[in-house]
mmCIF file of C-alpha atoms in Angstrom:
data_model
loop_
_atom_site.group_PDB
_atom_site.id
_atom_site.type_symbol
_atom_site.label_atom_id
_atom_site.label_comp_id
_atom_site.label_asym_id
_atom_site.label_seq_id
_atom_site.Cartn_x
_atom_site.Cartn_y
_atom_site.Cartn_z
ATOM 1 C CA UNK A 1 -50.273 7.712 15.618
ATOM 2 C CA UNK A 2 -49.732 5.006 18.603
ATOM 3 C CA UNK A 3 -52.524 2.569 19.230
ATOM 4 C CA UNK A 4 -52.528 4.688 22.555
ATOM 5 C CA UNK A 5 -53.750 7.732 20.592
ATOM 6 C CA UNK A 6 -55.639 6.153 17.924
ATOM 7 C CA UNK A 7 -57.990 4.422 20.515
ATOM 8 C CA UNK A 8 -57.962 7.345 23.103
ATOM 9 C CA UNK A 9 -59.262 9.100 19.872
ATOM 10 C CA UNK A 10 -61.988 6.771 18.867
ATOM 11 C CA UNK A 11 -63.407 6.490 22.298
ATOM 12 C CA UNK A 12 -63.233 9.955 22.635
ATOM 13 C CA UNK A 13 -62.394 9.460 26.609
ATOM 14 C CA UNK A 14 -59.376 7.906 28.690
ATOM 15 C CA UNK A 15 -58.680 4.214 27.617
ATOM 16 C CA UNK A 16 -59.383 3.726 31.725
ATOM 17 C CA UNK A 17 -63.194 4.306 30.696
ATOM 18 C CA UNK A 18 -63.554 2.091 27.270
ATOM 19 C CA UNK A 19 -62.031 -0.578 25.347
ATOM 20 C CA UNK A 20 -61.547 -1.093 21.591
ATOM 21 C CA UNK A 21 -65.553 -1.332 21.073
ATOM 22 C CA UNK A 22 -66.541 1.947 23.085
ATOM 23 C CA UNK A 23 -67.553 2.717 26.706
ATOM 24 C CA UNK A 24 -68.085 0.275 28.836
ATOM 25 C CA UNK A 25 -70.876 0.592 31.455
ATOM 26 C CA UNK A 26 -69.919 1.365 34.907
ATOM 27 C CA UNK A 27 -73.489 0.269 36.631
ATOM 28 C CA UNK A 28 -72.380 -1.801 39.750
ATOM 29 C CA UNK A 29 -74.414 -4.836 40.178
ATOM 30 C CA UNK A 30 -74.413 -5.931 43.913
ATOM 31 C CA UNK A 31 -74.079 -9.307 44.974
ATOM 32 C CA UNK A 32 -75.565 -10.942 48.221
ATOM 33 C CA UNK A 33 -72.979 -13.693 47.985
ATOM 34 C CA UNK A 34 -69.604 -12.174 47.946
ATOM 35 C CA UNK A 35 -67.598 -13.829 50.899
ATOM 36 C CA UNK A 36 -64.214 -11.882 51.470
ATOM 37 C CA UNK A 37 -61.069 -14.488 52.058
ATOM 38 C CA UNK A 38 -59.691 -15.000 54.631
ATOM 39 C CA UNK A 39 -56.296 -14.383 55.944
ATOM 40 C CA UNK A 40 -53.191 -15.433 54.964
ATOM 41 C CA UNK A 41 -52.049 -18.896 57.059
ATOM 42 C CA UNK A 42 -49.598 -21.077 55.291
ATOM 43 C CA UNK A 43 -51.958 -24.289 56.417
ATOM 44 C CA UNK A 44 -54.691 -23.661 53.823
ATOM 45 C CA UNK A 45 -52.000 -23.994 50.576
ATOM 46 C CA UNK A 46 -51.492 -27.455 49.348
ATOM 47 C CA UNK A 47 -47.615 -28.760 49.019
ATOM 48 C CA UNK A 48 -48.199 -28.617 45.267
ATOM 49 C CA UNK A 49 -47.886 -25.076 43.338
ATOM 50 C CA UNK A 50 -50.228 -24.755 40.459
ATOM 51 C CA UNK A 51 -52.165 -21.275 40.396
ATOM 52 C CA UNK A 52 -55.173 -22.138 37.732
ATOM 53 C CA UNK A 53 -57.800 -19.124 39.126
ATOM 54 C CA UNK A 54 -59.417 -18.782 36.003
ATOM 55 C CA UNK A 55 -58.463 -14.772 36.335
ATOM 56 C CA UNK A 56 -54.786 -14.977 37.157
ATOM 57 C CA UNK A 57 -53.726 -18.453 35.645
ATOM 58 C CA UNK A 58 -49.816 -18.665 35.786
ATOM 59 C CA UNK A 59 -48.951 -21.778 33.465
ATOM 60 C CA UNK A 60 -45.447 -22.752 33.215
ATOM 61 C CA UNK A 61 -43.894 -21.900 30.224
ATOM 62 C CA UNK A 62 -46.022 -19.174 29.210
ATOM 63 C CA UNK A 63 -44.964 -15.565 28.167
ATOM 64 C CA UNK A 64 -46.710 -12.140 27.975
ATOM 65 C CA UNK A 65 -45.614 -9.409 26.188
ATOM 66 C CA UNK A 66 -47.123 -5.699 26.421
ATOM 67 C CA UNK A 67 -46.506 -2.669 24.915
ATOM 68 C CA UNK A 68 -48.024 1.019 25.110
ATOM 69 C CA UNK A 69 -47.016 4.013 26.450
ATOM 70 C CA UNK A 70 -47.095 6.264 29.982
ATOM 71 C CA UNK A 71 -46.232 10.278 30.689
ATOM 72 C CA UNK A 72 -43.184 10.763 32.571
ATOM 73 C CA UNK A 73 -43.189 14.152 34.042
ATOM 74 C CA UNK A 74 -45.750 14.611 31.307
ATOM 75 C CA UNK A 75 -43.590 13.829 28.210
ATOM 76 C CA UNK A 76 -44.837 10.654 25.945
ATOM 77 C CA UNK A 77 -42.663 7.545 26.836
ATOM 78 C CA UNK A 78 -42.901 3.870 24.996
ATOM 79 C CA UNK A 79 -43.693 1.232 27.986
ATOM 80 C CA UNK A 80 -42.757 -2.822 26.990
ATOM 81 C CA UNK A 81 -43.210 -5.444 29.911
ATOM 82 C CA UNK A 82 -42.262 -9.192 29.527
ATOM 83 C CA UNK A 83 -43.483 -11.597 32.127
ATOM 84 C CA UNK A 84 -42.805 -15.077 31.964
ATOM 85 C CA UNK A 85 -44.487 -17.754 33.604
ATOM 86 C CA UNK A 86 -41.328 -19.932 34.500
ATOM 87 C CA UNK A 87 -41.411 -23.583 36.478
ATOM 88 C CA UNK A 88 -39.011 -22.356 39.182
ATOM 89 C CA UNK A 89 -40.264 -22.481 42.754
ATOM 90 C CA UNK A 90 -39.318 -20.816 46.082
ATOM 91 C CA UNK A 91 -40.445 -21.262 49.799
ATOM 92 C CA UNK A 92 -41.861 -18.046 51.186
ATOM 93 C CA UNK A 93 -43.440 -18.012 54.626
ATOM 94 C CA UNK A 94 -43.867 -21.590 54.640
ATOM 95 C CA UNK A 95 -45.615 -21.433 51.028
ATOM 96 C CA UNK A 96 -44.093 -23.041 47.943
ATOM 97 C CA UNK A 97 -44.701 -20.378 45.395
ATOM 98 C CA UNK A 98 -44.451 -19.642 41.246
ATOM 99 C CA UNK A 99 -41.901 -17.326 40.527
ATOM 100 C CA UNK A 100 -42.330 -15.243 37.648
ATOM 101 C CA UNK A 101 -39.963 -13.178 36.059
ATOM 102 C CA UNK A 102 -40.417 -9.587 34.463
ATOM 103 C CA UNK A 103 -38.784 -7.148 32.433
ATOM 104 C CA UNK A 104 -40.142 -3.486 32.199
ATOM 105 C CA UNK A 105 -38.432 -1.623 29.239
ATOM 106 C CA UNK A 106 -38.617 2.420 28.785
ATOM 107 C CA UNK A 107 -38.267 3.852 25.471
ATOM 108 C CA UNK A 108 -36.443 0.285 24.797
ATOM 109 C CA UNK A 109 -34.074 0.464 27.496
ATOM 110 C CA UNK A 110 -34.377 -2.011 30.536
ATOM 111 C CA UNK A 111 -35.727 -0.208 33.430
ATOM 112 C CA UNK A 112 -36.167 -3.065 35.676
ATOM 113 C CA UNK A 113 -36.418 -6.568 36.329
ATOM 114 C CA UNK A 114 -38.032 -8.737 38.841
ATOM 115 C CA UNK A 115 -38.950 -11.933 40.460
ATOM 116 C CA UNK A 116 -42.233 -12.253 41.883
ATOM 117 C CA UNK A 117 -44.038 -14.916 43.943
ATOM 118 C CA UNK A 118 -47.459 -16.102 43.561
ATOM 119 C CA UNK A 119 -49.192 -18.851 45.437
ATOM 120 C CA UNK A 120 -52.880 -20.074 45.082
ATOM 121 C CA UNK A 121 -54.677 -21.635 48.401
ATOM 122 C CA UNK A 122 -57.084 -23.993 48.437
ATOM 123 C CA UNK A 123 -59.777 -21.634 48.150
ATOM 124 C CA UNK A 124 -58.123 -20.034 44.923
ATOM 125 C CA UNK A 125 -57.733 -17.069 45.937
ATOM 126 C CA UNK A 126 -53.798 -15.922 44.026
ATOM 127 C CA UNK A 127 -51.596 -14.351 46.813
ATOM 128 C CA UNK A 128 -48.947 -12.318 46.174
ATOM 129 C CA UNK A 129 -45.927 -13.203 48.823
ATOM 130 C CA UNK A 130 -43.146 -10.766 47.429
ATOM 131 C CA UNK A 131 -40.359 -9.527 45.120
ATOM 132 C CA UNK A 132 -37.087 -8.681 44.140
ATOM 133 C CA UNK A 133 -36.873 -6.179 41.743
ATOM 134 C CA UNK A 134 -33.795 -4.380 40.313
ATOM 135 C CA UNK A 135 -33.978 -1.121 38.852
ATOM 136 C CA UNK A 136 -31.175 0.192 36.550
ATOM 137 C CA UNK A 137 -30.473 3.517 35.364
ATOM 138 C CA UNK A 138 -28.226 3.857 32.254
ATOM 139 C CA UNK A 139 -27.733 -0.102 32.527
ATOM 140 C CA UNK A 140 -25.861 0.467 35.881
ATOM 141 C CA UNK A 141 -28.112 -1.288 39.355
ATOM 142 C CA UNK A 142 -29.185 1.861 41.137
ATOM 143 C CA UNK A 143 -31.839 -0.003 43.632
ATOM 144 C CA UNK A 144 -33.266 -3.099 44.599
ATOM 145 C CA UNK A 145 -36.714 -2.559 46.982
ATOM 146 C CA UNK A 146 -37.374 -6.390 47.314
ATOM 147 C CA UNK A 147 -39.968 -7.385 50.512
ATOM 148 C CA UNK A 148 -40.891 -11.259 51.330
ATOM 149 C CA UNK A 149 -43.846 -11.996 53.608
ATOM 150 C CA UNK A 150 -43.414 -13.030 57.299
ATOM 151 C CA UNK A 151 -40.230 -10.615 57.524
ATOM 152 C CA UNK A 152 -38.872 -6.976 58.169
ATOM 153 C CA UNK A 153 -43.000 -6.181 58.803
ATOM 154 C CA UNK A 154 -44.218 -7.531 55.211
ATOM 155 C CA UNK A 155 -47.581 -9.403 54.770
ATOM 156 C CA UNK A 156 -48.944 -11.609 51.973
ATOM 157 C CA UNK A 157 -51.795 -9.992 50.206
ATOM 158 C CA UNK A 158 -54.274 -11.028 47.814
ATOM 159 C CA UNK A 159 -53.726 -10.343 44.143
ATOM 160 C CA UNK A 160 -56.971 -11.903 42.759
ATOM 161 C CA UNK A 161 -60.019 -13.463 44.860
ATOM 162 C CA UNK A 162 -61.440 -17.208 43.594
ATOM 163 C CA UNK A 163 -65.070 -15.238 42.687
ATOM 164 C CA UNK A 164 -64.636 -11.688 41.665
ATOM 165 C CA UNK A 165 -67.726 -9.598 42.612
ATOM 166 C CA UNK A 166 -69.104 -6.175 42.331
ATOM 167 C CA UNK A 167 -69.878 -4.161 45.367
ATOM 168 C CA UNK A 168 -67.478 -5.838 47.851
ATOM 169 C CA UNK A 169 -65.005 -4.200 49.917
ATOM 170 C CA UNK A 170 -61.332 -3.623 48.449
ATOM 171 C CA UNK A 171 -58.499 -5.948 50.057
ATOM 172 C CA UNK A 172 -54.703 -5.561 50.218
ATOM 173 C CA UNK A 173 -52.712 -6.879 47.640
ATOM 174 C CA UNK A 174 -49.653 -6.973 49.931
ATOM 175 C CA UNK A 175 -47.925 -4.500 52.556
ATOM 176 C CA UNK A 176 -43.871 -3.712 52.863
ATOM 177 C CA UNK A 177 -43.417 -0.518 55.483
ATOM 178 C CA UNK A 178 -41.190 2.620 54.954
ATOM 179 C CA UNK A 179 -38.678 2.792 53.042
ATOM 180 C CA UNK A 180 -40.190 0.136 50.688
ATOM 181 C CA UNK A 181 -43.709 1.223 51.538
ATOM 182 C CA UNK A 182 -45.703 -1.313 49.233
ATOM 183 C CA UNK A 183 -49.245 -0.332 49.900
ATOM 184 C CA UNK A 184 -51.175 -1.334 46.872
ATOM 185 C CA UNK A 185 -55.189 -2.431 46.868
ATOM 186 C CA UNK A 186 -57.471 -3.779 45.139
ATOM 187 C CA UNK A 187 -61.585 -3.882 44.521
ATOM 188 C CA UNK A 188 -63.543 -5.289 41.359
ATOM 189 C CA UNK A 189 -64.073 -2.587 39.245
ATOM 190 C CA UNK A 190 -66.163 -4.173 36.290
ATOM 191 C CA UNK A 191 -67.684 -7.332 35.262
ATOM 192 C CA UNK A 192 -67.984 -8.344 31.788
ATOM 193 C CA UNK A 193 -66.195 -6.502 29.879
ATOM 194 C CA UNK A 194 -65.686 -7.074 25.950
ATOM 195 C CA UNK A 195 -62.297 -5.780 24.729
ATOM 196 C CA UNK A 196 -59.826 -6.720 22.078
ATOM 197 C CA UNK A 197 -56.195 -6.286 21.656
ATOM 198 C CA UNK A 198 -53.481 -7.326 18.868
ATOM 199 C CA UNK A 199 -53.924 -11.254 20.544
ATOM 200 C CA UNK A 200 -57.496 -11.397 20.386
ATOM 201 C CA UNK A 201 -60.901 -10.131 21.286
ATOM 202 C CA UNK A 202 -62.172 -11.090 24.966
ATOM 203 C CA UNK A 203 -65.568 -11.304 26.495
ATOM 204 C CA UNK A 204 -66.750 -11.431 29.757
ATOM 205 C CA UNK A 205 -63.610 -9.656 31.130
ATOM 206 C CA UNK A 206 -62.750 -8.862 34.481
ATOM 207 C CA UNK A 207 -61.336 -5.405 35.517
ATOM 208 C CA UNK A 208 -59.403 -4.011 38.343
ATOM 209 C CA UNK A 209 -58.789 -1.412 40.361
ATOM 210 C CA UNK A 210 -55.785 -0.900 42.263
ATOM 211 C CA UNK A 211 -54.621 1.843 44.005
ATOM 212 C CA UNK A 212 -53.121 3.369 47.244
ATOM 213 C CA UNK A 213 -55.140 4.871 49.956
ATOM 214 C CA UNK A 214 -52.560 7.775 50.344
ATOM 215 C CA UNK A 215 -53.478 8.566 46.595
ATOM 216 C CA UNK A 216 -57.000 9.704 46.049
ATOM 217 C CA UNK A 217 -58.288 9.563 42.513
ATOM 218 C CA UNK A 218 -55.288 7.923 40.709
ATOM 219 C CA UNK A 219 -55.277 4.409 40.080
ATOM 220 C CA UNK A 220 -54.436 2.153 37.294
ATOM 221 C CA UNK A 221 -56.941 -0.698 36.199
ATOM 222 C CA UNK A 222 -56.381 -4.063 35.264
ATOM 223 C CA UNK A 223 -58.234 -6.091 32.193
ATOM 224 C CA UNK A 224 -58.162 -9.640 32.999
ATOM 225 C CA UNK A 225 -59.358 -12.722 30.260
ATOM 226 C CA UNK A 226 -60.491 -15.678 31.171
ATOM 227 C CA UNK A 227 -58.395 -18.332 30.791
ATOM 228 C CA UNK A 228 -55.621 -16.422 29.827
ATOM 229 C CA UNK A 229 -55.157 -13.228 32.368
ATOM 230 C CA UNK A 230 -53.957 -10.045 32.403
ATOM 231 C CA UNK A 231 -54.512 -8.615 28.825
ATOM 232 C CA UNK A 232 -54.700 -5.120 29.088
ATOM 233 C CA UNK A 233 -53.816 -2.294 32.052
ATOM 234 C CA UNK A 234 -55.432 1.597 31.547
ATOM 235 C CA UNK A 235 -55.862 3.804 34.269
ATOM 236 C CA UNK A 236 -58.565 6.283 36.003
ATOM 237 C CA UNK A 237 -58.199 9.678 38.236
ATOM 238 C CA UNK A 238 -57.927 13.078 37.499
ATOM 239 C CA UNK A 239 -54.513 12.421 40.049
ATOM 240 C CA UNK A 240 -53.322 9.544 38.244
ATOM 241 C CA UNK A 241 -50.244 11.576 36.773
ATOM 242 C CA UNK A 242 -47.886 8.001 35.115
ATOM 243 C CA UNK A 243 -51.564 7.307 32.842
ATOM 244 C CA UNK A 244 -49.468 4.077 31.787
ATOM 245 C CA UNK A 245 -51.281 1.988 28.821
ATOM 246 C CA UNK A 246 -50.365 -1.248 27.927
ATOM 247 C CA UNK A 247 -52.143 -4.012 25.922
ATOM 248 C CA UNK A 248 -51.132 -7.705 25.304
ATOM 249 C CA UNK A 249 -49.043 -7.959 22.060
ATOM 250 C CA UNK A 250 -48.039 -11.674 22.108
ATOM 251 C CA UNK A 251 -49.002 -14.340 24.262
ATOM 252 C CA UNK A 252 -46.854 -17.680 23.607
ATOM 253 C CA UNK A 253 -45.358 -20.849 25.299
ATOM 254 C CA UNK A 254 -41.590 -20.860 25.194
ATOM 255 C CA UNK A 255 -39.573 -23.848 23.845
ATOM 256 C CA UNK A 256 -36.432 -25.598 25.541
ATOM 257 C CA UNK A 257 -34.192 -23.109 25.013
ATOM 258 C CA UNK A 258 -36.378 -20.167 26.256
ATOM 259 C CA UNK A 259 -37.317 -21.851 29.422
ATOM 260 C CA UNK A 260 -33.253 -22.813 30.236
ATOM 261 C CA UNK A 261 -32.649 -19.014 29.274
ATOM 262 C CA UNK A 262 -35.584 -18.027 31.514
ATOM 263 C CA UNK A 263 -34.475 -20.066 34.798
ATOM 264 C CA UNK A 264 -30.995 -19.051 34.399
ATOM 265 C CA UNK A 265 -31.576 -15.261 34.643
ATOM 266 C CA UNK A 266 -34.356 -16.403 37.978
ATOM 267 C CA UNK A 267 -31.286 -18.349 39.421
ATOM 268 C CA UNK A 268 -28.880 -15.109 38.647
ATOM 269 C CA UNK A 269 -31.630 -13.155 40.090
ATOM 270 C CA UNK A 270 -32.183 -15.044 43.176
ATOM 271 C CA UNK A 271 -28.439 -15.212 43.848
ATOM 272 C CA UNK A 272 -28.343 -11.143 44.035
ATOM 273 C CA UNK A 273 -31.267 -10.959 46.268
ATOM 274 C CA UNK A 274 -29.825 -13.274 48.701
ATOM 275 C CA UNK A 275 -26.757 -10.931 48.834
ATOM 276 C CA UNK A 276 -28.467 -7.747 48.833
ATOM 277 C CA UNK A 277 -32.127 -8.411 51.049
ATOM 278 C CA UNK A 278 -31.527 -9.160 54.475
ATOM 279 C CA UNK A 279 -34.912 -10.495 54.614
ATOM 280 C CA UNK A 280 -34.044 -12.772 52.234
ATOM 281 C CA UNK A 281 -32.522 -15.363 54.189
ATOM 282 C CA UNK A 282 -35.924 -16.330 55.566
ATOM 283 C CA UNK A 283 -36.904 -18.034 51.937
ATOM 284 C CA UNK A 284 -35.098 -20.793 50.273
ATOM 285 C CA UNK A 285 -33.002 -20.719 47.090
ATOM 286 C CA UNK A 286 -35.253 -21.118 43.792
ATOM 287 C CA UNK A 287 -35.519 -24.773 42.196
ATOM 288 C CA UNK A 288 -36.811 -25.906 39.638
ATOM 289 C CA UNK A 289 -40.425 -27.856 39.935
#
């Protein structure tokens, strides 16, 4: 049995609604003090890049590995995801941000991978300015659905807020129109949390939810460590029809040779978006930092 099943089957309930030690409560605990952030402007980021919100802390060097498993069309698949924390950097709408880049396997084939760019302002609040994936079918480039903010009608959005809190109104985590169509959000979902995966256990965890308006009860939820991030993903929804599970398998800082490996494939990366975004041209080539 998967560590999907097995912990499905102890909880007796969707992994969305417990962790590794049982349900979790769900009783919202209001705060008076929430402030929402404010809106993207390119004059409240400092020159420098690091992104060290205790929630979404992208450290060069670093890598995350997840496995688990999703329904596709309702049949079992295996899920693996590698994102890497590398020290390449790229201007996007007049913000020098991390790029991190991200392989999503299927069954152990590549599915897709993908530069993103992440940029903390002063505040630290994480925004999420854009990204180039490329998704391959049979090992052959079928699409590439990459958005930058400030062009073609994409915004910025915020991927995690500086102080997390219960009760506050959802924001967007970015916005690409038709035929991209990135409409993602995101609200706080749960406060401490306990949970453990094959890394470690966590306390005081963070979780959430994001979804799409257009989608009603179907949304996938986020498990976030302190100090260390994203550590687990489950979902909720009697719509949510992917029910993708992953949790954090090996957390590590690559050597010399992984981090020349890792900024060549950004560099080959970058080079294809430039050729195949139009939007692209707003943003400058990715250096190193």
């Amino acid at each position: 049995m998967t560590w999907v099943g097995l912990v499905a089957l102890l909880c007796m309930q969707p992994l969305a609604a417990c962790t590794d030690r049982g349900p979790v409560s769900t009783s919202p605990v209001a705060s008076a003090k929430a402030v929402a952030p404010r809106g993207f402007d390119s004059a409240t980021f400092d020159p420098s890049t690091p992104v060290d919100n205790q929630w979404f802390p992208l450290t060069p060097g670093v890598e995350y590995v997840y496995e688990g498993g999703a329904l596709d069309d309702g049949q079992p698949i295996e899920r693996k995801v590698i994102a890497t924390v590398t020290d390449m950097t790229k201007d996007v709408a007049g913000v020098r941000a991390v790029v991190v880049w991200e392989r999503d396997y299927t069954d152990g084939e590549l599915e897709e991978a993908e530069l993103a760019f992440w940029a903390q302002d002063r505040d630290g609040n994480v925004w999420h300015l854009g990204e180039y994936p490329e998704e391959y079918d049979d090992g052959k480039l079928v699409k590439s659905p990459g958005w930058v903010a400030g062009e073609a009608g994409a915004r910025a959005g915020i991927q995690m807020v500086a102080e997390p809190m219960l009760d506050t109104p959802s924001y967007e985590q970015g916005y690409a129109p038709p035929p991209i169509n990135w409409v993602d959000r995101g609200r706080t979902f749960k406060i401490g949390v306990g949970t453990c995966v094959p890394v470690d256990c966590y306390e005081d965890v963070l979780v959430i939810e994001e979804f799409e308006r257009t989608k009603p009860q179907a949304s996938q939820l986020k498990y976030y460590a302190p100090g260390v991030g994203n550590v687990r993903v489950g979902w909720r929804g009697k719509n949510e029809d992917e029910q993708e599970e992953l949790e954090l398998v090996s957390y590590l800082r690559l050597g010399a040779r992984g981090m020349e490996e890792a900024r060549e494939a950004v560099r080959r990366l970058d080079r294809n978006a430039f050729r195949r975004i139009p939007a692209y041209a707003a943003t400058s080539p990715v250096e190193r930092d």
